[in-house]
Coordinates of N, CA and C and ligand atoms in Angstrom, one line a residue:
X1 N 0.8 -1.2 0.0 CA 0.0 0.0 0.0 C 0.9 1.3 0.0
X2 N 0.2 2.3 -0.3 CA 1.5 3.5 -0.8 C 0.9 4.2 0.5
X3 N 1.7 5.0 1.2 CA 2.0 6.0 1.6 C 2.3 7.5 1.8
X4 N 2.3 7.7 0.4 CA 2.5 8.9 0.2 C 1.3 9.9 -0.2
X5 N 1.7 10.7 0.7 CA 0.5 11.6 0.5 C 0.7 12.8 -0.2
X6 N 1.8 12.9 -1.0 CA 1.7 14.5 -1.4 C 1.0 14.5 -2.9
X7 N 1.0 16.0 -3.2 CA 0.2 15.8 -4.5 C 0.8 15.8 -5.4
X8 N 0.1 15.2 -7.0 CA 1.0 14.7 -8.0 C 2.0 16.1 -8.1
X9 N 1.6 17.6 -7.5 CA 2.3 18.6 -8.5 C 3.8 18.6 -7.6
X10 N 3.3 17.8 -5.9 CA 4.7 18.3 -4.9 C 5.5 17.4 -5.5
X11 N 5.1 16.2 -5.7 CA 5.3 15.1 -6.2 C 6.4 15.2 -7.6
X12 N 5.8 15.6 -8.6 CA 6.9 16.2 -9.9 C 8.0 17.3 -9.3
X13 N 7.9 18.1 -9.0 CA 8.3 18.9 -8.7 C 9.9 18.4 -7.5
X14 N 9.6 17.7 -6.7 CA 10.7 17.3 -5.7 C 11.3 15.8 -6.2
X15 N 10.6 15.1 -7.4 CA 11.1 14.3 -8.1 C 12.0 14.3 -9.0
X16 N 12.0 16.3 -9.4 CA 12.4 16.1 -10.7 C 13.6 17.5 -10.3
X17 N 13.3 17.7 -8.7 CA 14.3 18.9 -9.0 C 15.9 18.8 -9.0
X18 N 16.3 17.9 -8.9 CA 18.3 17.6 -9.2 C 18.2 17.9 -10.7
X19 N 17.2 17.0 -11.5 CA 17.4 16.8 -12.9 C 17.0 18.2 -13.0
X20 N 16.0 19.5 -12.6 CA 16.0 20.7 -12.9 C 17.5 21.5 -12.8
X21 N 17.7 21.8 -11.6 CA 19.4 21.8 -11.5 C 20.7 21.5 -12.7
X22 N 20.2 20.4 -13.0 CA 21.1 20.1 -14.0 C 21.0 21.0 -15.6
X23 N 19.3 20.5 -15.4 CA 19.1 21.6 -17.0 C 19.9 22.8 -16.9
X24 N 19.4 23.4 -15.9 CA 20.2 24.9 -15.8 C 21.0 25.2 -15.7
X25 N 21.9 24.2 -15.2 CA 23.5 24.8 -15.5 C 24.2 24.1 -16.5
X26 N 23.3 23.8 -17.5 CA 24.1 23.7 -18.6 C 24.7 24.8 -19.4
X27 N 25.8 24.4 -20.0 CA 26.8 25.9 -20.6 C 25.6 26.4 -21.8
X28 N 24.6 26.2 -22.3 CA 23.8 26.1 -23.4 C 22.7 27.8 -22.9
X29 N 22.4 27.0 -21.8 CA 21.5 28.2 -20.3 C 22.3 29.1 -19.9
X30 N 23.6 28.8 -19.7 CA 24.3 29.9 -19.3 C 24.8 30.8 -20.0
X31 N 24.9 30.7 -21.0 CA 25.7 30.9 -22.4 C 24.4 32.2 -22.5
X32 N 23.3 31.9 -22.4 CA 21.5 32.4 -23.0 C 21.7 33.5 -22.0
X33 N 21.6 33.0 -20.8 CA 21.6 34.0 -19.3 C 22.8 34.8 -20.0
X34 N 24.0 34.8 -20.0 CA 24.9 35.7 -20.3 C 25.0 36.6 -21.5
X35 N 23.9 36.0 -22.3 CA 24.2 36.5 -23.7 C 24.9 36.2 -24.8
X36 N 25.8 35.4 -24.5 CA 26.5 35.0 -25.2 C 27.1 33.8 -25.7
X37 N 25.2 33.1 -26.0 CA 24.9 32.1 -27.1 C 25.1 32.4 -28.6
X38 N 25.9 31.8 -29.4 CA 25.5 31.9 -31.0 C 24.2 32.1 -31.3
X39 N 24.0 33.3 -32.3 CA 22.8 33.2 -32.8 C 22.5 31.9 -33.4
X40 N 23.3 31.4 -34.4 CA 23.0 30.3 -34.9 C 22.5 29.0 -34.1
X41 N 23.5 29.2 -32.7 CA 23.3 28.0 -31.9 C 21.4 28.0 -31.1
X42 N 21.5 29.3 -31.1 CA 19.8 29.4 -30.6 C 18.9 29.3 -31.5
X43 N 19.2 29.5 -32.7 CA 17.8 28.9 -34.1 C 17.9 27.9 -34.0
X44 N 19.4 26.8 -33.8 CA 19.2 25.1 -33.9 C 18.2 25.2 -33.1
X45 N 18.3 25.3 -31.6 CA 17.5 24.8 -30.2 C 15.8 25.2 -30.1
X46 N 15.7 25.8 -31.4 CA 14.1 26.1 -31.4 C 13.8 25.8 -32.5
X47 N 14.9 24.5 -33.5 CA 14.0 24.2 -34.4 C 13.8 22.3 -33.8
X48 N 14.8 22.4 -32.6 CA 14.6 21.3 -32.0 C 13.5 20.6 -31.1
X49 N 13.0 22.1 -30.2 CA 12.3 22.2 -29.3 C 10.7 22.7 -30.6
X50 N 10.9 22.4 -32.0 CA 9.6 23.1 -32.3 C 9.2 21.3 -32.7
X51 N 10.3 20.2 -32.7 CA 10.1 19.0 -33.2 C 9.0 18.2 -32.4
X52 N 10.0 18.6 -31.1 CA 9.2 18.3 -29.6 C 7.7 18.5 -29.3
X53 N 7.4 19.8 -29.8 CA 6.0 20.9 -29.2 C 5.3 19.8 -30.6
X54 N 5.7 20.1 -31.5 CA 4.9 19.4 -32.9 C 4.1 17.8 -32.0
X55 N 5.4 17.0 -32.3 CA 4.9 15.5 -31.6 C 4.1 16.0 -30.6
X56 N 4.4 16.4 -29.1 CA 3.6 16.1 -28.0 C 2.5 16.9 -28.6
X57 N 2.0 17.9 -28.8 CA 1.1 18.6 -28.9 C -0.2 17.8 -29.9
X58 N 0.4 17.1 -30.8 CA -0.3 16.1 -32.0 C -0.5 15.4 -31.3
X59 N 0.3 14.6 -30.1 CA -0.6 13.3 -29.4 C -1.6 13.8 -28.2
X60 N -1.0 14.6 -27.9 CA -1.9 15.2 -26.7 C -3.5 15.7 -27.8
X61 N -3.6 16.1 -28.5 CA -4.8 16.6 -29.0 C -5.3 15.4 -29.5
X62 N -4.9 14.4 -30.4 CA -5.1 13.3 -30.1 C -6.5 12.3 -29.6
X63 N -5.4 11.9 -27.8 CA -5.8 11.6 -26.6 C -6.9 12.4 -26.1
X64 N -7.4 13.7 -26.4 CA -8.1 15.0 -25.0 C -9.3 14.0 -25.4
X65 N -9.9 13.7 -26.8 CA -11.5 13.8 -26.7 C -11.6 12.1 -25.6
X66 N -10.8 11.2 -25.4 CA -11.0 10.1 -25.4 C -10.1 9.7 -23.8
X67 N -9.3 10.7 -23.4 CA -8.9 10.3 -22.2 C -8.8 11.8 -21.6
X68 N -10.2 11.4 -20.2 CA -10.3 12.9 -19.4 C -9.2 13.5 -18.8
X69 N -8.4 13.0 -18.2 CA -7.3 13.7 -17.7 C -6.4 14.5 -18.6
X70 N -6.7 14.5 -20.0 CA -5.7 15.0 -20.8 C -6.6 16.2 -21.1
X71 N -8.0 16.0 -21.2 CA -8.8 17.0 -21.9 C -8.7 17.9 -20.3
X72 N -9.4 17.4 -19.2 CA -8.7 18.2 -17.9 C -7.9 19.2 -18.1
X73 N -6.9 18.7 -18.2 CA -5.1 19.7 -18.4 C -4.7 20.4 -19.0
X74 N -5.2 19.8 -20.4 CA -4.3 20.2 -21.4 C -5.4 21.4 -22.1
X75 N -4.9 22.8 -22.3 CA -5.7 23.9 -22.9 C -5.2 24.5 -24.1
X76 N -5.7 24.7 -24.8 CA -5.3 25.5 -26.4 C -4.1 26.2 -26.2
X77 N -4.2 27.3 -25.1 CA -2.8 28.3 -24.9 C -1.8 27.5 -24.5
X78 N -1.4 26.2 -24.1 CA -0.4 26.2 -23.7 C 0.0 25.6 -25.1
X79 N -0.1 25.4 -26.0 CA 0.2 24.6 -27.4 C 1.7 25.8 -27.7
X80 N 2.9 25.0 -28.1 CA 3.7 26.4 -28.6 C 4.0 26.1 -30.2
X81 N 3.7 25.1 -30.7 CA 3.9 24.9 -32.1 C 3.7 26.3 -32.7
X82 N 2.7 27.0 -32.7 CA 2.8 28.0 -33.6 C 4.0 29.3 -32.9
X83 N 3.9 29.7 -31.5 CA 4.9 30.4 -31.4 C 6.3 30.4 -32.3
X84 N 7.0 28.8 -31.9 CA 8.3 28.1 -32.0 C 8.2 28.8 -33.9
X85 N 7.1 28.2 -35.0 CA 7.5 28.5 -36.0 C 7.4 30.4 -36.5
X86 N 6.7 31.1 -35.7 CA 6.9 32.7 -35.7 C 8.3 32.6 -35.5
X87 N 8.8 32.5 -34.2 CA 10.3 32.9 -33.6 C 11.3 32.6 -34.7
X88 N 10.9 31.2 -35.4 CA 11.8 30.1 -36.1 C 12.0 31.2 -37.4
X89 N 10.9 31.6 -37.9 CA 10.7 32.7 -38.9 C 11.7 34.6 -38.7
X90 N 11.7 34.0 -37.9 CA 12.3 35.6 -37.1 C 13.9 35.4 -37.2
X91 N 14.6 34.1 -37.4 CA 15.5 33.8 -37.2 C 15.9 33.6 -38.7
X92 N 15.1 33.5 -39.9 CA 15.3 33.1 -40.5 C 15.6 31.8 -41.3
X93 N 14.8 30.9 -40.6 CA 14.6 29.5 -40.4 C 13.4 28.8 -40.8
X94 N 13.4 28.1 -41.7 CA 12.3 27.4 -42.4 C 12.0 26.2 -41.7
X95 N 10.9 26.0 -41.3 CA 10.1 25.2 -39.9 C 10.8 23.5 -40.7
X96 N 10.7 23.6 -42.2 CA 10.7 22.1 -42.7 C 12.0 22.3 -43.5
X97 N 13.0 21.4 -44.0 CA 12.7 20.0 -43.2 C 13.8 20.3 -42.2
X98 N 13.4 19.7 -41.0 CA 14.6 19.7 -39.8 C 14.7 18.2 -39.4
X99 N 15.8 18.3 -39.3 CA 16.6 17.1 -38.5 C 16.7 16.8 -37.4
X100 N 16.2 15.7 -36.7 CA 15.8 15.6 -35.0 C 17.5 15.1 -34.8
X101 N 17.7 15.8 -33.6 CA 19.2 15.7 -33.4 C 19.4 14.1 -32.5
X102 N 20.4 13.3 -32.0 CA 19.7 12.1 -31.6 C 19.0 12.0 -30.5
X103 N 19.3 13.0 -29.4 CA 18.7 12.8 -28.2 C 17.3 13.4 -28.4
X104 N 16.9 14.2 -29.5 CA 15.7 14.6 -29.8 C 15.0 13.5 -30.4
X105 N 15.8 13.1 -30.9 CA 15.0 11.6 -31.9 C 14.2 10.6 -30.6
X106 N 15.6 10.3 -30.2 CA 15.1 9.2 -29.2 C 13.7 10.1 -28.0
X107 N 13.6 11.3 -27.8 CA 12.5 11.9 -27.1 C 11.4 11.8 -28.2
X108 N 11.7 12.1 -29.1 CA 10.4 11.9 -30.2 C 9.6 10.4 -30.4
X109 N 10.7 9.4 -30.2 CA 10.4 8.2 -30.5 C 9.8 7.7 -29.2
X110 N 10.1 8.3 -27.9 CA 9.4 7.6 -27.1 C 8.3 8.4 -26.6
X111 N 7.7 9.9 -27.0 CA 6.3 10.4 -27.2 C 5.5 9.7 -27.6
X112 N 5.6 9.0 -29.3 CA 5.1 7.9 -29.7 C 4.7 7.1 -29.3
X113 N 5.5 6.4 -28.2 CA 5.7 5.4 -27.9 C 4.7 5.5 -26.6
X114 N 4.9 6.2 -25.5 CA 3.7 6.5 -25.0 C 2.6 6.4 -25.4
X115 N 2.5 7.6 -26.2 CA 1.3 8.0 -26.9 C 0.3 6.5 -27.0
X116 N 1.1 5.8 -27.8 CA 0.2 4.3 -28.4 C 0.3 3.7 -26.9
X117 N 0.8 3.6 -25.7 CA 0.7 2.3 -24.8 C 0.3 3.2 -23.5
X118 N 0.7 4.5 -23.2 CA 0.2 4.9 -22.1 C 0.0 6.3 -22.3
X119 N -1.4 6.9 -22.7 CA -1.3 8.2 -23.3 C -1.5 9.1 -21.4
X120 N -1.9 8.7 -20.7 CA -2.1 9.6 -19.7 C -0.5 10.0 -19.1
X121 N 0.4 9.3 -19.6 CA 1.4 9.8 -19.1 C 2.6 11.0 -19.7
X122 N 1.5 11.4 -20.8 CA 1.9 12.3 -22.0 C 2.0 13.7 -20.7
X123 N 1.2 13.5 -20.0 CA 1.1 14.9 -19.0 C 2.2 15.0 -18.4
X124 N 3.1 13.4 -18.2 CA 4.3 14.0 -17.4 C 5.6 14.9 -18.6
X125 N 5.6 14.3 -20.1 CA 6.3 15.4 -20.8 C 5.8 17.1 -21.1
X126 N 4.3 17.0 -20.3 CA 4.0 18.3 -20.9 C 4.1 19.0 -19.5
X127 N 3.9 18.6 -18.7 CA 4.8 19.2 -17.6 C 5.9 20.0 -17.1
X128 N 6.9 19.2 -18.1 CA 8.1 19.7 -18.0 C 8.1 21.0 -19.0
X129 N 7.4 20.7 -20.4 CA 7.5 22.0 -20.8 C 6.7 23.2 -20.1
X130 N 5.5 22.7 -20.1 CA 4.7 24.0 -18.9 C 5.7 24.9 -18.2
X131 N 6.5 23.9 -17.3 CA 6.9 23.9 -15.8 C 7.7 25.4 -16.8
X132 N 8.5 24.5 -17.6 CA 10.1 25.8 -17.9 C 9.7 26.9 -18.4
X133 N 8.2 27.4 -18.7 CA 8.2 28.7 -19.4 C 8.0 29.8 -17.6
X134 N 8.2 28.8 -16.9 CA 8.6 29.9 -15.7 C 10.1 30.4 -15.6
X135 N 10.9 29.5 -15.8 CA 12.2 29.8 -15.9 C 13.0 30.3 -17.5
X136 N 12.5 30.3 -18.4 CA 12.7 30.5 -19.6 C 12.0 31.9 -20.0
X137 N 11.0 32.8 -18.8 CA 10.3 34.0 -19.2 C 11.5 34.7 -19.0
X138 N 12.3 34.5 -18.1 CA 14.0 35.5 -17.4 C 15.0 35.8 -18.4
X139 N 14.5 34.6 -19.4 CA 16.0 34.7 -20.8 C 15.3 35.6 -21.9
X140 N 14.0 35.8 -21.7 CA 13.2 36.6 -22.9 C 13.8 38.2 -23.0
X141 N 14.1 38.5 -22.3 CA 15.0 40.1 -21.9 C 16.5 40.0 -22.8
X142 N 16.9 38.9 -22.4 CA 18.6 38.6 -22.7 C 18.8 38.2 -24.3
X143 N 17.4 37.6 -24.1 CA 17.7 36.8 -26.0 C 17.4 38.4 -26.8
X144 N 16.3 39.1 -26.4 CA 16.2 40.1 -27.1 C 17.4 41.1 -27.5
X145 N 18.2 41.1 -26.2 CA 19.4 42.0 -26.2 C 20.4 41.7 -27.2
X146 N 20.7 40.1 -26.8 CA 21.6 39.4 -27.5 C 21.5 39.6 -29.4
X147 N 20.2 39.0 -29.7 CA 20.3 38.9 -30.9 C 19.6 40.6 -31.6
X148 N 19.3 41.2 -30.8 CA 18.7 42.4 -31.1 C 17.6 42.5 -32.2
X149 N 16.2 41.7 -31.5 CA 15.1 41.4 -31.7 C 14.5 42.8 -31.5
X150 N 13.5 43.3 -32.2 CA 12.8 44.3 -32.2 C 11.2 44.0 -32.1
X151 N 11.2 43.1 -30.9 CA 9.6 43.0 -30.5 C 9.5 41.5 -30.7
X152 N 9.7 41.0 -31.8 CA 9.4 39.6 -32.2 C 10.7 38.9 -32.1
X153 N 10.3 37.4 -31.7 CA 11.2 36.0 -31.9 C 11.6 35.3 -30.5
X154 N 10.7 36.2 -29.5 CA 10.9 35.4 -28.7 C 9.4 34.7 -27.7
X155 N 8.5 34.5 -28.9 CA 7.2 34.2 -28.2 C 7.3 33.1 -27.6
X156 N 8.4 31.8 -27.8 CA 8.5 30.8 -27.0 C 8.6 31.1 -25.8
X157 N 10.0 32.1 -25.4 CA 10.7 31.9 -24.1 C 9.6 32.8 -23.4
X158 N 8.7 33.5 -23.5 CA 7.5 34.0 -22.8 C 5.9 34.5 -23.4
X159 N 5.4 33.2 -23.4 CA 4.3 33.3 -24.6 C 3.2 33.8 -23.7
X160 N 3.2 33.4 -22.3 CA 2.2 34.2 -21.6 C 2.0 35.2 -20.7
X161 N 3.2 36.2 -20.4 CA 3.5 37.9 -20.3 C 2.6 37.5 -18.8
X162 N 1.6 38.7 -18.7 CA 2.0 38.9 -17.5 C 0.8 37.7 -16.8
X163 N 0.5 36.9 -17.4 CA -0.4 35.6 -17.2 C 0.0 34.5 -16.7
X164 N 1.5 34.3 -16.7 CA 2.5 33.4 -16.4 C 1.8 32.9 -15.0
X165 N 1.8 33.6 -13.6 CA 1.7 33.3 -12.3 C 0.0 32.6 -12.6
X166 N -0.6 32.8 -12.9 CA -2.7 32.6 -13.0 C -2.6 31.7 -13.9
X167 N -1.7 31.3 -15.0 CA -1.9 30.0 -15.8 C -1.0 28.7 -15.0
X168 N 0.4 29.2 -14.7 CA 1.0 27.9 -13.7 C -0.2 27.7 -12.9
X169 N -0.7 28.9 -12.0 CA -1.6 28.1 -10.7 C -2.9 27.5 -11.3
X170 N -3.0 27.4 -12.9 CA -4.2 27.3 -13.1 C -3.9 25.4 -13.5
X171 N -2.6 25.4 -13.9 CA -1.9 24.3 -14.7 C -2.2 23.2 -13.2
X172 N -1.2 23.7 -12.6 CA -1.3 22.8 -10.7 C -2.5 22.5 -10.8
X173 N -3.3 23.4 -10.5 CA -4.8 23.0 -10.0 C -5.2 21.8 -10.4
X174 N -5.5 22.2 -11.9 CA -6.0 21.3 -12.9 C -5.5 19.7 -12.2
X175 N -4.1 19.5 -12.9 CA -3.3 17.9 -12.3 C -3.7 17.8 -11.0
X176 N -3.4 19.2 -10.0 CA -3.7 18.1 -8.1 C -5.5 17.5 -8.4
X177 N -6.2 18.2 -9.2 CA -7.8 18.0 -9.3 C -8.2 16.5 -9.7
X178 N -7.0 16.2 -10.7 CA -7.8 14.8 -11.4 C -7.5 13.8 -10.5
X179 N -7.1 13.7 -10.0 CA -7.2 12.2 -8.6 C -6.4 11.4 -9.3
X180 N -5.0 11.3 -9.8 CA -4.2 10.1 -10.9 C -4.5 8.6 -9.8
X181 N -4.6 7.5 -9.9 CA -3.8 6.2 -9.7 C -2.7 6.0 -9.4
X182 N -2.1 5.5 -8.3 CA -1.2 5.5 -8.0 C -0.1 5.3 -8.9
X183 N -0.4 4.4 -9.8 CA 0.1 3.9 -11.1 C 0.9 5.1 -12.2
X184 N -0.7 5.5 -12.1 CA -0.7 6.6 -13.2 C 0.4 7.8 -12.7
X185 N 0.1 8.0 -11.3 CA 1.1 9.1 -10.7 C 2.8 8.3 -11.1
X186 N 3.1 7.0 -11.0 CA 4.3 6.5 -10.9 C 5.0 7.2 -12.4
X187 N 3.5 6.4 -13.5 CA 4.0 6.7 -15.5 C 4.4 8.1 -15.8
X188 N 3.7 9.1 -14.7 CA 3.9 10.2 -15.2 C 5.2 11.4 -14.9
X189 N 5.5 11.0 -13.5 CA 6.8 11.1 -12.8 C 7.7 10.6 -13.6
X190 N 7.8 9.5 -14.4 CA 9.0 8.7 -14.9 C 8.9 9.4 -15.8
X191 N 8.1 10.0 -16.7 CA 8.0 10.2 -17.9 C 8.6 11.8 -17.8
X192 N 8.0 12.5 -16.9 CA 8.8 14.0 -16.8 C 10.5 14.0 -16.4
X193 N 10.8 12.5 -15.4 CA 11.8 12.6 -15.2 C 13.1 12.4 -16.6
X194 N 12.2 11.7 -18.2 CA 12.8 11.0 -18.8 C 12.5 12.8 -20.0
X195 N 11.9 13.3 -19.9 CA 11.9 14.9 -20.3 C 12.5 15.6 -20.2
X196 N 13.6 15.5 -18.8 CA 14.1 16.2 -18.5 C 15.9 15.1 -19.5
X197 N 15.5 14.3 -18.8 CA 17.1 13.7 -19.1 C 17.2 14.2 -20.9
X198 N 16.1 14.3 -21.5 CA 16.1 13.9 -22.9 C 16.3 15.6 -23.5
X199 N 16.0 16.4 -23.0 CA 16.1 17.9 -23.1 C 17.9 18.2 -22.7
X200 N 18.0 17.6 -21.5 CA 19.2 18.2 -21.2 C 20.4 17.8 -22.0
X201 N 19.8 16.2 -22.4 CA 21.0 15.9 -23.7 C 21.1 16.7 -24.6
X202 N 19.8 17.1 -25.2 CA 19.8 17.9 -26.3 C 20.5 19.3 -25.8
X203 N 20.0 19.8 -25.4 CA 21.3 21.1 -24.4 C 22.7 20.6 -24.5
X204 N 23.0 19.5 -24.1 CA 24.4 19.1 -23.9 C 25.0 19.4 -25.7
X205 N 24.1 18.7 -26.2 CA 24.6 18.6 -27.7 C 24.5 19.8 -28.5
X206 N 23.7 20.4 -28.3 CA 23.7 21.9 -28.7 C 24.7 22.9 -28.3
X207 N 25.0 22.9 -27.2 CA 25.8 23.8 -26.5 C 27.3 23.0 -26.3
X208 N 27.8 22.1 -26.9 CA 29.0 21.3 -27.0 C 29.9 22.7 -27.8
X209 N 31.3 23.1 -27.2 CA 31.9 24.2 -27.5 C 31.7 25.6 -27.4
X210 N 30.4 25.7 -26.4 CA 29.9 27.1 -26.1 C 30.6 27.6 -25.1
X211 N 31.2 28.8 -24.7 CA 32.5 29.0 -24.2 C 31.3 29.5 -23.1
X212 N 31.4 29.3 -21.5 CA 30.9 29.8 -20.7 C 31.8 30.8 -19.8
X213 N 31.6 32.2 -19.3 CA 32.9 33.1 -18.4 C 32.4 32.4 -17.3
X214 N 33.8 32.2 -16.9 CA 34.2 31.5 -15.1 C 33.5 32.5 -14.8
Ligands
HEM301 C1 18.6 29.1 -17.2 C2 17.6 28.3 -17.3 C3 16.5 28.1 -16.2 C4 16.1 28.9 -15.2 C5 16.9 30.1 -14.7 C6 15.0 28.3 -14.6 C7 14.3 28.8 -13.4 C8 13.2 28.3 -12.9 C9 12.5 28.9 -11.8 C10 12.9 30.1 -11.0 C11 11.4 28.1 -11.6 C12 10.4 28.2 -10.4 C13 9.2 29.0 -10.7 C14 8.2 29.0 -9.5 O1 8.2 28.0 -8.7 O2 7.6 30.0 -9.3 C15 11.4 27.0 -12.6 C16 10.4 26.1 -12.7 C17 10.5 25.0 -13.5 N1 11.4 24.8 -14.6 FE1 13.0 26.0 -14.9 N2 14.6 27.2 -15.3 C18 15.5 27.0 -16.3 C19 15.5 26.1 -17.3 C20 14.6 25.0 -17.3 C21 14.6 24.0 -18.4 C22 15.6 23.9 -19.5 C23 13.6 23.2 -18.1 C24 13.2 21.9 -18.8 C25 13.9 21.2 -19.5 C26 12.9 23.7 -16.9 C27 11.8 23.1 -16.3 C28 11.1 23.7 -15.2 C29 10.0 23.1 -14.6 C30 9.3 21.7 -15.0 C31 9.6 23.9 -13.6 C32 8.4 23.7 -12.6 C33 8.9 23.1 -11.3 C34 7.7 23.0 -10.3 O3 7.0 21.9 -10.4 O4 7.4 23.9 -9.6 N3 13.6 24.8 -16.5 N4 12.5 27.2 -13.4

């Protein structure tokens, strides 16, 4: 019998915070925070992260009419597929055809893979994206500086301005509300935790030679 009483969101959240830690100090993040990522190297990572939003967002719309917990959760605004191709456009970057890099591949291939054997646990990869547009609204200042964006290209890194605090608490709500299965709480924890590892590689691989100041 389980004993655990916290909720799915304390639950993700203290499951997944070393692997958060890690994302962020990657030289890729720090490189963004400093300003001084390649431009080029920041169009790869949003035509990578537009591969990601594409899959999950196709399986998640999917699953909503036929599995409640997803229709629950999941809301139109949080979709970034069209942001990613505005920004992608702003960069100069044609949405098609892109190349899933391999740690993107292997993320893409097991969205799928979910998707067909355990779709409720699609919430633990959308999670992780949710979660980061809290920490990813702080670099929307810096990328503008950096690449010297004039208004547009950075609707990913803050697509919901000053809504951010009322949509997270709306996002929590929603997940503590649906009552998961212990089970289902287990698929979806593993599945954010395997979001995170699968993001950070891709970070790793993107930002491989990005000079970070001591
Ligand atoms: C420099 C990069 C980053 C910074 C500075 C940062 C910072 C933060 C901060 C301050 C929060 C807490 C917001 C709050 O509780 O009010 C947060 C939450 C979160 N971030 Fe990041 N983050 C970064 C990168 C990332 C990345 C790359 C990912 C995903 C791969 C990520 C995923 C998340 C998630 C899932 C949460 C929600 C945690 C929860 O359950 O409360 N973050 N981040």
């Amino acid at each position: 019998m389980s004993s655990d009483t916290r909720s799915i969101m304390q639950c993700l959240k203290e499951e997944t915070q070393t692997l958060h830690t890690e994302a962020e100090r990657q030289p890729f993040q720090q490189a963004l925070l400093a300003g001084t990522l390649p431009r080029d190297t920041y169009a790869d990572s949003l035509e990578q992260l537009y591969l990601v939003h594409r899959t999950l967002e196709a399986a998640l719309r999917r699953h909503a009419p036929t599995v409640p917990a997803i229709a629950a959760v999941v809301r139109e605004y949080q979709f970034q597929e069209i942001a990613l191709r505005s920004d992608l456009a702003c960069f100069g970057r044609a949405v098609e055809p892109v190349e899933a890099l391999p740690p993107v591949r292997a993320f893409l291939d097991e969205i799928e893979a979910t998707s067909a054997s355990n779709p409720v646990a699609l919430l633990g990869y959308h999670y992780v994206l949710e979660g980061s547009k809290n920490g990813l609204k702080f670099l929307a200042d810096r990328v503008r500086k950096a690449y010297q964006l004039d208004g547009a290209g950075t609707a990913y890194l803050d697509p919901y301005g000053s809504e951010m605090r009322s949509r997270w608490a709306q996002f929590r709500q929603d997940m503590d509300a649906v009552g998961f299965a212990p089970d289902e709480s287990r698929r979806i924890i593993r599945a954010a935790c395997s979001a995170f590892e699968h993001l950070t590689a891709m970070y790793r691989t993107l930002g491989a030679g990005v000079a970070v100041a001591s």
